[in-house]
Short mmCIF file of C-alpha atoms in Angstrom, two decimals:
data_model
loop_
_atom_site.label_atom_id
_atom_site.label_comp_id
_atom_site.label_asym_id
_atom_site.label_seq_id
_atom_site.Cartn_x
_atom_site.Cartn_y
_atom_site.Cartn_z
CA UNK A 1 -58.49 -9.24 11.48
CA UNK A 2 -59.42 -7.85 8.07
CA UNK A 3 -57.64 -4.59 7.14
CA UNK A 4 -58.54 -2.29 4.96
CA UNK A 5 -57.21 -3.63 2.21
CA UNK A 6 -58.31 -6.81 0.15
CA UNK A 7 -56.59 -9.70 -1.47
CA UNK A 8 -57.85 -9.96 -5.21
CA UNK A 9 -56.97 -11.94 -7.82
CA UNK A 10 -57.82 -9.35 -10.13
CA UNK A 11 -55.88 -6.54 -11.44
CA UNK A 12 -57.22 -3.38 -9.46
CA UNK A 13 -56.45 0.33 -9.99
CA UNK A 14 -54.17 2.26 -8.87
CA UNK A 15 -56.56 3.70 -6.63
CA UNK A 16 -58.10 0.86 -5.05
CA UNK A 17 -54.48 -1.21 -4.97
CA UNK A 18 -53.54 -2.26 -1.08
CA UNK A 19 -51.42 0.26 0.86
CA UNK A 20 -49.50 -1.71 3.23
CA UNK A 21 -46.26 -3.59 2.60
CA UNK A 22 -47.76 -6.66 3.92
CA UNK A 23 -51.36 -6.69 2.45
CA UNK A 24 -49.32 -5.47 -1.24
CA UNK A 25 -47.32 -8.61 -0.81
CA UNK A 26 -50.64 -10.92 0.17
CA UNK A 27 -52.48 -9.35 -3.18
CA UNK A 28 -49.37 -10.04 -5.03
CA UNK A 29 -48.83 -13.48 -4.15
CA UNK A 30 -53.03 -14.20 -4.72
CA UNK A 31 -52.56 -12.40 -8.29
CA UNK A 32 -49.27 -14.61 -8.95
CA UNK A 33 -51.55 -17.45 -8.11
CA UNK A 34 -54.75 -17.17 -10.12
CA UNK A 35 -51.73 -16.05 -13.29
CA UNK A 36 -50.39 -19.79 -12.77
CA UNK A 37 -53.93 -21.41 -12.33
CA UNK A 38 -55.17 -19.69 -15.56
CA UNK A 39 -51.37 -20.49 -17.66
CA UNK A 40 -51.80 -24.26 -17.03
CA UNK A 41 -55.53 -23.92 -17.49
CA UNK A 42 -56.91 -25.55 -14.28
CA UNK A 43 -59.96 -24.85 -12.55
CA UNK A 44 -59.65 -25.67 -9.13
CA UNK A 45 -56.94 -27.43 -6.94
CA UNK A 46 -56.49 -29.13 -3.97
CA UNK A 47 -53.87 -26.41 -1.92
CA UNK A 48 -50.79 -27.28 0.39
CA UNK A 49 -49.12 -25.15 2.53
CA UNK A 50 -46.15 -26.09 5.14
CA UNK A 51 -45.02 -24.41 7.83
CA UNK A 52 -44.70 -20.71 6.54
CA UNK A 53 -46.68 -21.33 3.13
CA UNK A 54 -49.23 -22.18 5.22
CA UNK A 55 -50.39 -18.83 5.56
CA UNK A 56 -49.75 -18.07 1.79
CA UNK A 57 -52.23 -20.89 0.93
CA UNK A 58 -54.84 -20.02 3.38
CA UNK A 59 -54.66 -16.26 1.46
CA UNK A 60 -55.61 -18.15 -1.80
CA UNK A 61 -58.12 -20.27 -0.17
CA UNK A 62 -59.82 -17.08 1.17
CA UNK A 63 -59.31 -15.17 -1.63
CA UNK A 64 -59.77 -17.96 -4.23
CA UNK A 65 -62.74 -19.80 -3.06
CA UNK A 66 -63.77 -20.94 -6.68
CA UNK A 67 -60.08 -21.88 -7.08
CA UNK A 68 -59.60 -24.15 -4.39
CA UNK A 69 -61.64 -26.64 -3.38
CA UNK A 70 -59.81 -27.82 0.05
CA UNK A 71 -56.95 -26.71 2.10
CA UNK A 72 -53.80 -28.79 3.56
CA UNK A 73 -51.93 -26.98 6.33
CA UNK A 74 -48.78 -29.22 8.02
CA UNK A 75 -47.35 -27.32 10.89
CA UNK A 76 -48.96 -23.41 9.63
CA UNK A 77 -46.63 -20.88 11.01
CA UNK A 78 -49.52 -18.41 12.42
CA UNK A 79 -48.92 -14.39 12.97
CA UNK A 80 -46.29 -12.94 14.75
CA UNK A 81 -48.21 -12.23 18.04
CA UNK A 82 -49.66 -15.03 18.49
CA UNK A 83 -47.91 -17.03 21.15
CA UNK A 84 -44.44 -18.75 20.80
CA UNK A 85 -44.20 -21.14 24.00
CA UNK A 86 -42.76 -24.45 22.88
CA UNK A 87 -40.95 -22.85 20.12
CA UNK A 88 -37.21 -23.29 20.30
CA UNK A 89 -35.33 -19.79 21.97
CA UNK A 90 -33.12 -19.39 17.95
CA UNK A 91 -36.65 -19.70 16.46
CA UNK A 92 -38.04 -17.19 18.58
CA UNK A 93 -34.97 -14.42 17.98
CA UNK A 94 -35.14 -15.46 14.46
CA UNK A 95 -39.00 -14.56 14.40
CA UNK A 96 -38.62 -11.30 16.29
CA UNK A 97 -35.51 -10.37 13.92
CA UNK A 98 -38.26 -11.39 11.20
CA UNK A 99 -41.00 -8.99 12.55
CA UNK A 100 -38.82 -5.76 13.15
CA UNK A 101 -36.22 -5.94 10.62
CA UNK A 102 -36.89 -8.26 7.91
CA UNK A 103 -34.21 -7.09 5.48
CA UNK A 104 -31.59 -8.07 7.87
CA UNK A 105 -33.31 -11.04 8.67
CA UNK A 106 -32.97 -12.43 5.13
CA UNK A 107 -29.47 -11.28 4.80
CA UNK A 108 -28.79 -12.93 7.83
CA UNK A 109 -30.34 -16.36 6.93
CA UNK A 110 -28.68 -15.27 3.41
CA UNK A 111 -24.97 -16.07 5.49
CA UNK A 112 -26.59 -18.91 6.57
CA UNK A 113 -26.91 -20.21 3.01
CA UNK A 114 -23.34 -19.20 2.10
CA UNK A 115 -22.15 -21.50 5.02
CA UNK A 116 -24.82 -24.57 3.81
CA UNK A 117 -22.92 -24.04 0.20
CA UNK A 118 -19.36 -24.39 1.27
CA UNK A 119 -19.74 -26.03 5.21
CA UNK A 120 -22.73 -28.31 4.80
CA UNK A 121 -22.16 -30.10 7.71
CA UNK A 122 -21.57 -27.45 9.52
CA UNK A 123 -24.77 -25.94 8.62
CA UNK A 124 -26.80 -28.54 9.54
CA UNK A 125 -25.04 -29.13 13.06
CA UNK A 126 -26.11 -25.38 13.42
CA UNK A 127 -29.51 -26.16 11.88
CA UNK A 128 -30.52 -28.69 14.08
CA UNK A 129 -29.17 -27.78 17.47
CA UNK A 130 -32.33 -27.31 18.99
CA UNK A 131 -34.39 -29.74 16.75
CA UNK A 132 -36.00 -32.60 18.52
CA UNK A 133 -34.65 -35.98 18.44
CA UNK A 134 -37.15 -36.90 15.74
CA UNK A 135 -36.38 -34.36 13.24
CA UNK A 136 -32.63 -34.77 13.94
CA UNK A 137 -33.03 -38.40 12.73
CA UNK A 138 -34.97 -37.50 9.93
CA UNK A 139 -32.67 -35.16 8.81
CA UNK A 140 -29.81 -37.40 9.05
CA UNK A 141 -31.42 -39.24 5.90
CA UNK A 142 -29.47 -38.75 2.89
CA UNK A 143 -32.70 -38.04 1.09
CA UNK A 144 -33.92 -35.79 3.48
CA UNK A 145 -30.75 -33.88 4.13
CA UNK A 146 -30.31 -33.26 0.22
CA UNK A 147 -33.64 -31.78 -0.12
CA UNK A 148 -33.42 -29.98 3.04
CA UNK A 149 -30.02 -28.21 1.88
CA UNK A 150 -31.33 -27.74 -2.24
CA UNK A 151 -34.26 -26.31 -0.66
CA UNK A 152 -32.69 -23.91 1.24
CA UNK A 153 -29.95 -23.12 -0.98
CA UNK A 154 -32.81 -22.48 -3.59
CA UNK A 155 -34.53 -20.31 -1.66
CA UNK A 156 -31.34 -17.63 -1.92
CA UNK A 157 -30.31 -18.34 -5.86
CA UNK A 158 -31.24 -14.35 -6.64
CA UNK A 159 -29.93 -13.21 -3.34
CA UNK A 160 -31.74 -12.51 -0.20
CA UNK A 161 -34.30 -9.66 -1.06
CA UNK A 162 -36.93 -12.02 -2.05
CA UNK A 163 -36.84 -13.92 1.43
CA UNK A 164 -36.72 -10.79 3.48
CA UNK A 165 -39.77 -9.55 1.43
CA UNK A 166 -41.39 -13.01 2.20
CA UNK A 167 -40.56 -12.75 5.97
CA UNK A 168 -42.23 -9.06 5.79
CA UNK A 169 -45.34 -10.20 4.55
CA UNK A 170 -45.38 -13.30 7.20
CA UNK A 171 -44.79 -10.90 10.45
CA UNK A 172 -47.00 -7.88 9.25
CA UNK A 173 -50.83 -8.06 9.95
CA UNK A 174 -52.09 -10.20 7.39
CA UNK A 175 -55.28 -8.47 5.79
CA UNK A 176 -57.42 -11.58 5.22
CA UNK A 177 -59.34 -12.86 7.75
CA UNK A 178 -59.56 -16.95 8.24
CA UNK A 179 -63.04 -17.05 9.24
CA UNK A 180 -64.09 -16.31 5.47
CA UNK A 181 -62.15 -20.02 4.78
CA UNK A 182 -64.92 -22.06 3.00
CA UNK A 183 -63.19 -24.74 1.54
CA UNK A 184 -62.77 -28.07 3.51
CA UNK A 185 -59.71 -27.59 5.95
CA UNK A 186 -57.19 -30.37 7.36
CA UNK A 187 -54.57 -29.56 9.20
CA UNK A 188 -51.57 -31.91 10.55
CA UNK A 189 -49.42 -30.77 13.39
CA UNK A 190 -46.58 -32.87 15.50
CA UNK A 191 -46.71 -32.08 19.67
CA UNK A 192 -43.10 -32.34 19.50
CA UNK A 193 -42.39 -29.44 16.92
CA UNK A 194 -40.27 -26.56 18.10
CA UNK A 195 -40.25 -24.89 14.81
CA UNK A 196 -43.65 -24.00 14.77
CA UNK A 197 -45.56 -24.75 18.10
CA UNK A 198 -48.99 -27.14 18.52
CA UNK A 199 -50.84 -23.89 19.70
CA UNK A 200 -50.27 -22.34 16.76
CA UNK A 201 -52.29 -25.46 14.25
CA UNK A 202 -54.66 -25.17 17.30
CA UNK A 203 -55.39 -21.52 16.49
CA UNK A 204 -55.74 -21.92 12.87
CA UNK A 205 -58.21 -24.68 13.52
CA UNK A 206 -60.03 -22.78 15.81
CA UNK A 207 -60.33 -19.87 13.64
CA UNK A 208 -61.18 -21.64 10.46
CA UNK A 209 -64.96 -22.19 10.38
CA UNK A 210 -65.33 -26.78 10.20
CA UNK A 211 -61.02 -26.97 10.12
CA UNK A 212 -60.18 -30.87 11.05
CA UNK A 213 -56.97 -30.66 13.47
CA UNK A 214 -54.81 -34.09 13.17
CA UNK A 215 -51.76 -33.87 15.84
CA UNK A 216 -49.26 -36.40 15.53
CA UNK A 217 -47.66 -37.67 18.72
CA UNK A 218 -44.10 -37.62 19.06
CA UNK A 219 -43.61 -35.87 15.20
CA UNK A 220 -41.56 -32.87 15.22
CA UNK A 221 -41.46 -30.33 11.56
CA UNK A 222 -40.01 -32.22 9.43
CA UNK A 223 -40.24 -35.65 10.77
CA UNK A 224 -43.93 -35.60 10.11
CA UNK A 225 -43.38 -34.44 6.57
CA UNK A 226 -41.45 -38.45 6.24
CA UNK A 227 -44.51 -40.18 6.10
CA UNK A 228 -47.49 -38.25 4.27
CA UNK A 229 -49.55 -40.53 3.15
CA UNK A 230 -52.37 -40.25 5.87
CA UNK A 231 -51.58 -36.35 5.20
CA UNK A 232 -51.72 -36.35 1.22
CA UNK A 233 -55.27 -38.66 1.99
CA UNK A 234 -56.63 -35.77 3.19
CA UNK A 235 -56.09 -33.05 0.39
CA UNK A 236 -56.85 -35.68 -2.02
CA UNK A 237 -60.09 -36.79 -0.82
#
């Protein structure tokens, strides 16, 4: 699965920088990473990553390995061929849209945003039309649907180029290879998720060498995230 180009938290080259759009973006966000780290002057963390950070923290916990010192994934959105049955059929458009034309894909999800700002409701009928029943509840929270809608609105403050770059690097071949994960790996997954599917956790856990898989009956992508303590045990043991 590794390319040939590397993830490194060092400044390289020109020469020796990554070639690909995706693997540029990977480096990038590794670089971006260890910058932070060394500006608040910590040595190591314990690393989080939901649903499509998930694959942005297992880059610094491969590339970082005297950075990070274990590894939290809740519902990892994998690569883009790996398989999508139990995922909802928007989800699915919305990741193939994501794979083949990414620009549009953030300007798209962009509109989306527009709508959130002046038609919340509206939005998050539209949001969670094909959410399970338990996410739909938890999302009906007033705390939950605030942060849900700041987050997302957040996400587009400077416009849509920087999620459509994101969204490039998720659906592109990765170049880092999960096997070299050494840091202790937990990973929390609900079976009734149609955001990002059970098979998908069971693939990262498979992949990364002594990875703990926790599956959460009856949790869906968000729901799980209403209750974290068993989760938050985990990174902080």
């Amino acid at each position: 699965m590794r390319s040939d180009c590397a993830l490194s938290p060092r400044i390289a080259p020109a020469s020796a920088a990554p070639t690909s759009v995706a693997c540029r973006g990977w480096w990038t966000r590794v670089a971006e990473a260890t910058l932070v780290l060394d500006a608040l002057d910590v040595g190591s963390v314990a690393l989080l990553g939901v649903s499509g950070g998930g694959a942005f923290a297992a880059a610094c916990a491969c590339e970082l390995p005297d950075r990070v010192r274990s590894l939290l994934l809740i519902a990892p959105l994998g690569l883009a061929a790996w398989p999508t049955r139990g995922m909802a059929a928007g989800q699915r458009a919305a990741l193939q849209i994501a794979r083949h034309v990414p620009a549009f894909g953030g300007w798209f999800l962009g509109r989306l945003a527009t709508l959130a700002r002046r038609e919340p409701g509206l939005f998050l009928r539209l949001a969670t039309s094909e959410m399970p029943a338990g996410d739909r509840r938890a999302l009906a929270q007033p705390a939950a649907r605030a942060a849900f809608l700041t987050n997302y609105l957040r996400a587009f403050h400077r416009g849509s180029w920087g999620v459509g770059q994101d969204l490039r690097v998720l659906t592109r071949p990765w170049g880092f290879d999960l096997e070299s994960i050494g840091v202790p790996t937990s990973i929390h997954q609900g079976d009734a998720d149609t955001t990002v599917p059970l098979q998908h956790a069971r693939r990262f856990a498979a992949v990364i060498p002594g990875a703990r898989l926790h599956v959460h009956p009856g949790q869906g992508h968000f729901s799980i995230v209403t209750a974290p303590e068993q989760m938050l045990a985990t990174l902080a043991a």
